[in-house]
Tab-separated table of N, CA, C and O in Angstrom:
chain	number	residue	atom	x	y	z
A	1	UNK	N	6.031	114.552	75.325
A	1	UNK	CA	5.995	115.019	73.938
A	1	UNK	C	6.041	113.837	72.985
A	1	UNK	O	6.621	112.787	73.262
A	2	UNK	N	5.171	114.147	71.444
A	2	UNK	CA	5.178	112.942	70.796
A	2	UNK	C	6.290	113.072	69.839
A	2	UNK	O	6.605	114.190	69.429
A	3	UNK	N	6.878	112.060	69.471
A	3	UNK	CA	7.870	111.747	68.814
A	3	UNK	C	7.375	112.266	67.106
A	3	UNK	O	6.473	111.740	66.456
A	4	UNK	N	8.214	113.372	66.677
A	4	UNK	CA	7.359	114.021	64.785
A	4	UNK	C	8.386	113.641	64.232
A	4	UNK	O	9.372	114.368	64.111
A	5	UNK	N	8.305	112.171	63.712
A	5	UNK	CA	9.777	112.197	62.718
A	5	UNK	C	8.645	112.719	61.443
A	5	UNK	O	9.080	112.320	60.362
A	6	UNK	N	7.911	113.150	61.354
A	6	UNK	CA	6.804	113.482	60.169
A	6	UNK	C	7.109	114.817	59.493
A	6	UNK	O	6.832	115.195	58.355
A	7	UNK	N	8.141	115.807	61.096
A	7	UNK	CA	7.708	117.107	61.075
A	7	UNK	C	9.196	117.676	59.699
A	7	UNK	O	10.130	117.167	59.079
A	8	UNK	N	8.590	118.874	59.860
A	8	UNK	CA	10.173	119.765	58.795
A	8	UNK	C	10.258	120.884	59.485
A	8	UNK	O	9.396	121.548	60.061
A	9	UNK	N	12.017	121.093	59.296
A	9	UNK	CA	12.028	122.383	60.080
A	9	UNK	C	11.904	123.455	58.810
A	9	UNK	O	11.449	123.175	57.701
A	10	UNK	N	12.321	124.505	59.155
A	10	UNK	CA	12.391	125.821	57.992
A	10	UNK	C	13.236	125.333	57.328
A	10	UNK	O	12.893	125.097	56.169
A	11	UNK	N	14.616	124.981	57.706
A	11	UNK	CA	15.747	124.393	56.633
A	11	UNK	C	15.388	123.445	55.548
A	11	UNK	O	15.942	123.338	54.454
A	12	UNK	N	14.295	122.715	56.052
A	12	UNK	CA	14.299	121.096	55.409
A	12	UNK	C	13.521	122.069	53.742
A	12	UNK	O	13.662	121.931	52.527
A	13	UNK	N	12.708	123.020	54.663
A	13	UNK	CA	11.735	123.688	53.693
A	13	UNK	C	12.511	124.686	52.729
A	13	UNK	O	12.090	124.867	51.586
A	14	UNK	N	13.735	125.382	53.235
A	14	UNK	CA	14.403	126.117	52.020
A	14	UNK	C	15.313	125.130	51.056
A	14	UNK	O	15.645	125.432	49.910
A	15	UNK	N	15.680	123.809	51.769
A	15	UNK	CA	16.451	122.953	51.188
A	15	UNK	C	15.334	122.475	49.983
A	15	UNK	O	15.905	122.456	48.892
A	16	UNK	N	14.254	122.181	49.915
A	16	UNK	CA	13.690	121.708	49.040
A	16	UNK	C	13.009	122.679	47.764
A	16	UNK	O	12.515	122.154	46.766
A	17	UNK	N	13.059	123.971	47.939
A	17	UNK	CA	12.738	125.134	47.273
A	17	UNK	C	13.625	125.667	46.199
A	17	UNK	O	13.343	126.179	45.116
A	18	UNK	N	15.288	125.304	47.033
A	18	UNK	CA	16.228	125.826	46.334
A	18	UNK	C	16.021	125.490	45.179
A	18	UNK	O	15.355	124.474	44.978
A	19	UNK	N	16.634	126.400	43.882
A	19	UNK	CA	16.375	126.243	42.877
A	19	UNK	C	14.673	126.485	42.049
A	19	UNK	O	14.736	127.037	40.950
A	20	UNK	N	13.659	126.205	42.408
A	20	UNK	CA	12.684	126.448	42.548
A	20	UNK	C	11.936	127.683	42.520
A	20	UNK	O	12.364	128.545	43.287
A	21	UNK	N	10.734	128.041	41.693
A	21	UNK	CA	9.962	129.334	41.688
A	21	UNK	C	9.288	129.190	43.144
A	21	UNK	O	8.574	128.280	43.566
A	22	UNK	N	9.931	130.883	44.064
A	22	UNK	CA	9.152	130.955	45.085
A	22	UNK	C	8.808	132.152	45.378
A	22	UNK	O	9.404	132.907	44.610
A	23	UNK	N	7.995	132.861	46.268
A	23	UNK	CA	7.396	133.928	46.392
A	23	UNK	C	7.948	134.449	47.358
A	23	UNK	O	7.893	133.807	48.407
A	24	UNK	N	8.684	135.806	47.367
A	24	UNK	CA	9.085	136.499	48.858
A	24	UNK	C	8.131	137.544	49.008
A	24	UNK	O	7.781	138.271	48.077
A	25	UNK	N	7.649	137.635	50.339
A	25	UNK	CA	7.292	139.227	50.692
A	25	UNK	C	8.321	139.737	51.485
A	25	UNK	O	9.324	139.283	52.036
A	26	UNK	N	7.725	140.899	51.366
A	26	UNK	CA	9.084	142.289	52.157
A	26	UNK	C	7.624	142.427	53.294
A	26	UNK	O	6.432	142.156	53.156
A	27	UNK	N	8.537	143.046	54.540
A	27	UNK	CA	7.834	143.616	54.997
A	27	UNK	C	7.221	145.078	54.715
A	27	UNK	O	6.649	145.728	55.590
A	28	UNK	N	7.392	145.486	53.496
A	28	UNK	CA	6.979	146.762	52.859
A	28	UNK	C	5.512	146.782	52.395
A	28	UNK	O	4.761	147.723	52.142
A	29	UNK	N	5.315	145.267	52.360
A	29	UNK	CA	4.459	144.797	51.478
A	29	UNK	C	4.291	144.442	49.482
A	29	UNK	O	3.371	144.230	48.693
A	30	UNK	N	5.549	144.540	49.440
A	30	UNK	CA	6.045	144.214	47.996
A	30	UNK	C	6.431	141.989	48.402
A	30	UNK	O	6.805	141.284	49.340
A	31	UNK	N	6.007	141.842	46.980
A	31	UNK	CA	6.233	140.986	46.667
A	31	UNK	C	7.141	140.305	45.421
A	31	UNK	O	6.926	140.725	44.284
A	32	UNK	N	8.227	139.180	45.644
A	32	UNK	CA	9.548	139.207	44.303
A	32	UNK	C	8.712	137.686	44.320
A	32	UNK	O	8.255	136.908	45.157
A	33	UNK	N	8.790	137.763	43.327
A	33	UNK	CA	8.855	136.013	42.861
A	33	UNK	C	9.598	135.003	41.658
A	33	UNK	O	9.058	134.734	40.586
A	34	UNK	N	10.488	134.683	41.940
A	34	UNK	CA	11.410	134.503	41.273
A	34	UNK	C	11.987	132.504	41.445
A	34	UNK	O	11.348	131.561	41.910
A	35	UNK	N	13.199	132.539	40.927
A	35	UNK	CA	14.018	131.364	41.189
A	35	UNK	C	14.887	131.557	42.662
A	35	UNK	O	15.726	132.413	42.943
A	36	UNK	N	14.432	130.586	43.367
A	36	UNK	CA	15.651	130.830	44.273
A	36	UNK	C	17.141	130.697	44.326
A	36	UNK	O	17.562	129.935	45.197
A	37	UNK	N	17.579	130.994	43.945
A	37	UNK	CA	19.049	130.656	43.709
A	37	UNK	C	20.032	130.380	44.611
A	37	UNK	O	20.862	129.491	44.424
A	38	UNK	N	19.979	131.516	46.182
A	38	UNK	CA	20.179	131.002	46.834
A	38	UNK	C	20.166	131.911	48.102
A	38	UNK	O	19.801	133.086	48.066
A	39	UNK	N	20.586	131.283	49.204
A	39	UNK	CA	20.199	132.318	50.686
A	39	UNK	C	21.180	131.944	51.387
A	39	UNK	O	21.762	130.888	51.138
A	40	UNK	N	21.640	132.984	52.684
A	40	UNK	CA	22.378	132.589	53.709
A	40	UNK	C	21.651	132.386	55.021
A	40	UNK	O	20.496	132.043	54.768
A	41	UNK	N	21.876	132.463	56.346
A	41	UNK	CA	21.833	132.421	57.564
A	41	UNK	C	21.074	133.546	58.110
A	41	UNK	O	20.326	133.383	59.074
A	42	UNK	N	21.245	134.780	57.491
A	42	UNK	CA	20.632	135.588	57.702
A	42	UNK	C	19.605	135.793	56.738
A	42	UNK	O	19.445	137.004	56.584
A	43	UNK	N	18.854	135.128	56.035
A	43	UNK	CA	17.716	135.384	55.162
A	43	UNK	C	18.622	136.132	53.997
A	43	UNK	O	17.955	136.936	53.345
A	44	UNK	N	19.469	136.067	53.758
A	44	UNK	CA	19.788	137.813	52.278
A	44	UNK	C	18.996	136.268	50.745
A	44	UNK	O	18.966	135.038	50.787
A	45	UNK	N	18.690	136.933	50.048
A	45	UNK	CA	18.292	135.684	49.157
A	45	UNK	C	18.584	136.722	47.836
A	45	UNK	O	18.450	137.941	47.722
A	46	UNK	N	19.127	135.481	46.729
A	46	UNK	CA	19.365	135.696	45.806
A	46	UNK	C	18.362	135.233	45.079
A	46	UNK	O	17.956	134.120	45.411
A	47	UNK	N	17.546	136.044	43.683
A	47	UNK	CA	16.480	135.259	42.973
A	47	UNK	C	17.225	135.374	41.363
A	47	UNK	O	18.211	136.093	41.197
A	48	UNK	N	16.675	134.653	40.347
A	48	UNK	CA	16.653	134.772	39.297
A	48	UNK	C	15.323	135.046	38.827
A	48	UNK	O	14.291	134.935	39.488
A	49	UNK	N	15.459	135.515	37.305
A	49	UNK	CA	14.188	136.060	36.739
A	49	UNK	C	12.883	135.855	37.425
A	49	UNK	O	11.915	135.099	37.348
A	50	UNK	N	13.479	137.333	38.456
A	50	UNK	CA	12.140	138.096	39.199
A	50	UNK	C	11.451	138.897	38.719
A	50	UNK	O	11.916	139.843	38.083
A	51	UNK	N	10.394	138.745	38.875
A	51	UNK	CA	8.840	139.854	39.025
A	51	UNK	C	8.761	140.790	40.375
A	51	UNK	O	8.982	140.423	41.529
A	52	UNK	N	8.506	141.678	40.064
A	52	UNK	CA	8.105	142.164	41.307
A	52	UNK	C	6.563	142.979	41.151
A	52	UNK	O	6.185	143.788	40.303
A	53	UNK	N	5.890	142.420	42.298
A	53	UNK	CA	4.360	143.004	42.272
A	53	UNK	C	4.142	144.055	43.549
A	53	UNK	O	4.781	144.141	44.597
A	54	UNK	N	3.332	144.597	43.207
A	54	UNK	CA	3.117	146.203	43.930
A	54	UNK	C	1.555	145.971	44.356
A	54	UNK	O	0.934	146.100	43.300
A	55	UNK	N	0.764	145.729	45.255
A	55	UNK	CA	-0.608	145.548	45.271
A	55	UNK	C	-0.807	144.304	44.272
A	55	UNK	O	-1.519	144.539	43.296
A	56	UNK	N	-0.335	143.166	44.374
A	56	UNK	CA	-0.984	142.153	43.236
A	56	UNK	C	-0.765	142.433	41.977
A	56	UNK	O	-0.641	141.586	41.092
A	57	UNK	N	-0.698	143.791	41.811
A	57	UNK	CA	-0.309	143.692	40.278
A	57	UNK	C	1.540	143.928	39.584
A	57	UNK	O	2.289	144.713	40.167
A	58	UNK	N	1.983	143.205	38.441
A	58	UNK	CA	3.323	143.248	38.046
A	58	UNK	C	3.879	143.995	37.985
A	58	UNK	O	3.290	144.550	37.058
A	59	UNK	N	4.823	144.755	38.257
A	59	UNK	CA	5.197	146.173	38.286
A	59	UNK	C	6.834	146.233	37.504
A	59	UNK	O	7.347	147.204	36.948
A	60	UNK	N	7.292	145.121	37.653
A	60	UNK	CA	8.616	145.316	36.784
A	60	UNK	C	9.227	143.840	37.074
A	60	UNK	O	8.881	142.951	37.852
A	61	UNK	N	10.450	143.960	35.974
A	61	UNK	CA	10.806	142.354	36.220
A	61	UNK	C	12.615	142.757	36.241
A	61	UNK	O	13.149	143.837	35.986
A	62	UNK	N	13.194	141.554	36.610
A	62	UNK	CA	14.657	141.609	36.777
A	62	UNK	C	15.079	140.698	36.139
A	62	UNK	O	14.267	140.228	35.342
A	63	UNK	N	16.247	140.154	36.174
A	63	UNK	CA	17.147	139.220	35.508
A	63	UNK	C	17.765	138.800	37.524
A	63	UNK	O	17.456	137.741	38.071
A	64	UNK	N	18.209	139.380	37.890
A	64	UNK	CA	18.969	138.554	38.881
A	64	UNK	C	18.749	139.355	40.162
A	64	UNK	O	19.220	140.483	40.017
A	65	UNK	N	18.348	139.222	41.041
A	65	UNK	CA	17.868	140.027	42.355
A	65	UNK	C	18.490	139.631	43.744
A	65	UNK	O	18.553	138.481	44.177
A	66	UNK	N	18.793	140.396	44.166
A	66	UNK	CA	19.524	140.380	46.053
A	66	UNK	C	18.483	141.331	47.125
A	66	UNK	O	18.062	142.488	47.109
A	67	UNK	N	18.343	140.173	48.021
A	67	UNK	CA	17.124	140.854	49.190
A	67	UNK	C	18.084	140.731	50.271
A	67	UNK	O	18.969	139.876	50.248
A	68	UNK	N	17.902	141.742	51.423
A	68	UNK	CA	18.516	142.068	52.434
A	68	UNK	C	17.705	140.937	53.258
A	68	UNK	O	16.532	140.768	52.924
A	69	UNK	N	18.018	140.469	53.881
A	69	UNK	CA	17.174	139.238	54.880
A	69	UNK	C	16.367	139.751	56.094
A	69	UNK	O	15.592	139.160	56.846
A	70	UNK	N	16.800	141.063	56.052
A	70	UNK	CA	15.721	142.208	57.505
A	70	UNK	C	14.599	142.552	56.949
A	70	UNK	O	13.590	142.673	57.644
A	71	UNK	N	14.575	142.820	55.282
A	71	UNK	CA	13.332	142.972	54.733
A	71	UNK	C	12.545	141.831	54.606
A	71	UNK	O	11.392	142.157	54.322
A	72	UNK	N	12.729	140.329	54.722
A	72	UNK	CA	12.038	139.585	54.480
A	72	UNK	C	10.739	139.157	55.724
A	72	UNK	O	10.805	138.975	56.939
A	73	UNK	N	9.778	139.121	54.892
A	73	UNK	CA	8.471	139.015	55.945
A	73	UNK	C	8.303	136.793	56.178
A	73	UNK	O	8.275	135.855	56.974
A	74	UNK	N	8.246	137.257	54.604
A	74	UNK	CA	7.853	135.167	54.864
A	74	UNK	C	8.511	134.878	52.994
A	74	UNK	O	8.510	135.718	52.094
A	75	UNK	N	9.040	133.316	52.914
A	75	UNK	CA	9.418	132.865	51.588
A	75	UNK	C	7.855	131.656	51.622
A	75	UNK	O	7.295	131.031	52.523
A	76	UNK	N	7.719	131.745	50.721
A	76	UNK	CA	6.619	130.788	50.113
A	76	UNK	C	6.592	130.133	48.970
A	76	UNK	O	6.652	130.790	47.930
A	77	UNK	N	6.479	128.432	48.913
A	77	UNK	CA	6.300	127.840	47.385
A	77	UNK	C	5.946	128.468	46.862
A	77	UNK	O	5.480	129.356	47.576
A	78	UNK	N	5.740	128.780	45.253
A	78	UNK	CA	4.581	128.641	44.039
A	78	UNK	C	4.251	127.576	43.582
A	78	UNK	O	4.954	126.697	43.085
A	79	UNK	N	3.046	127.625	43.753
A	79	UNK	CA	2.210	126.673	43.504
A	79	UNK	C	1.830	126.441	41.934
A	79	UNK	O	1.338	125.359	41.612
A	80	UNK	N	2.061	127.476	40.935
A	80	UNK	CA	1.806	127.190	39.812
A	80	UNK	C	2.681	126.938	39.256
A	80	UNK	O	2.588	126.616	38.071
């Protein structure tokens, strides 16, 4: 095996997000995108001023949001 000091694990990747606008999906197929504020061990994630989209489009917004970490499908940068 080759030596990846190049590589990142998932941690390195929520460590650098924290704080940061990022995108969650549910496995429902809903999407929050918000501030990360913060997460545990088991995925539960806390967002700040979230959106939540329904099919791509905006469907309502929050001030401060809590996700169960069983609903989470994947966390993703935003890129904009």
């Amino acid at each position: 095996m080759e030596n990846q000091t190049n590589s990142r694990s998932p941690t390195d990747f929520l460590g650098t997000v924290l704080g940061k606008t990022v995108i969650v999906k549910l496995n429902s197929g809903i999407d929050y995108k918000g501030t990360l504020a913060c997460l545990d061990g088991y995925m539960n994630i806390a967002l700040e001023n979230t959106e939540e989209y329904v099919d791509g489009r905006l469907k309502n917004t929050y001030g401060d949001t809590f996700i169960r970490g069983n609903n989470v499908l994947y966390i993703s940068a935003d890129k904009s």
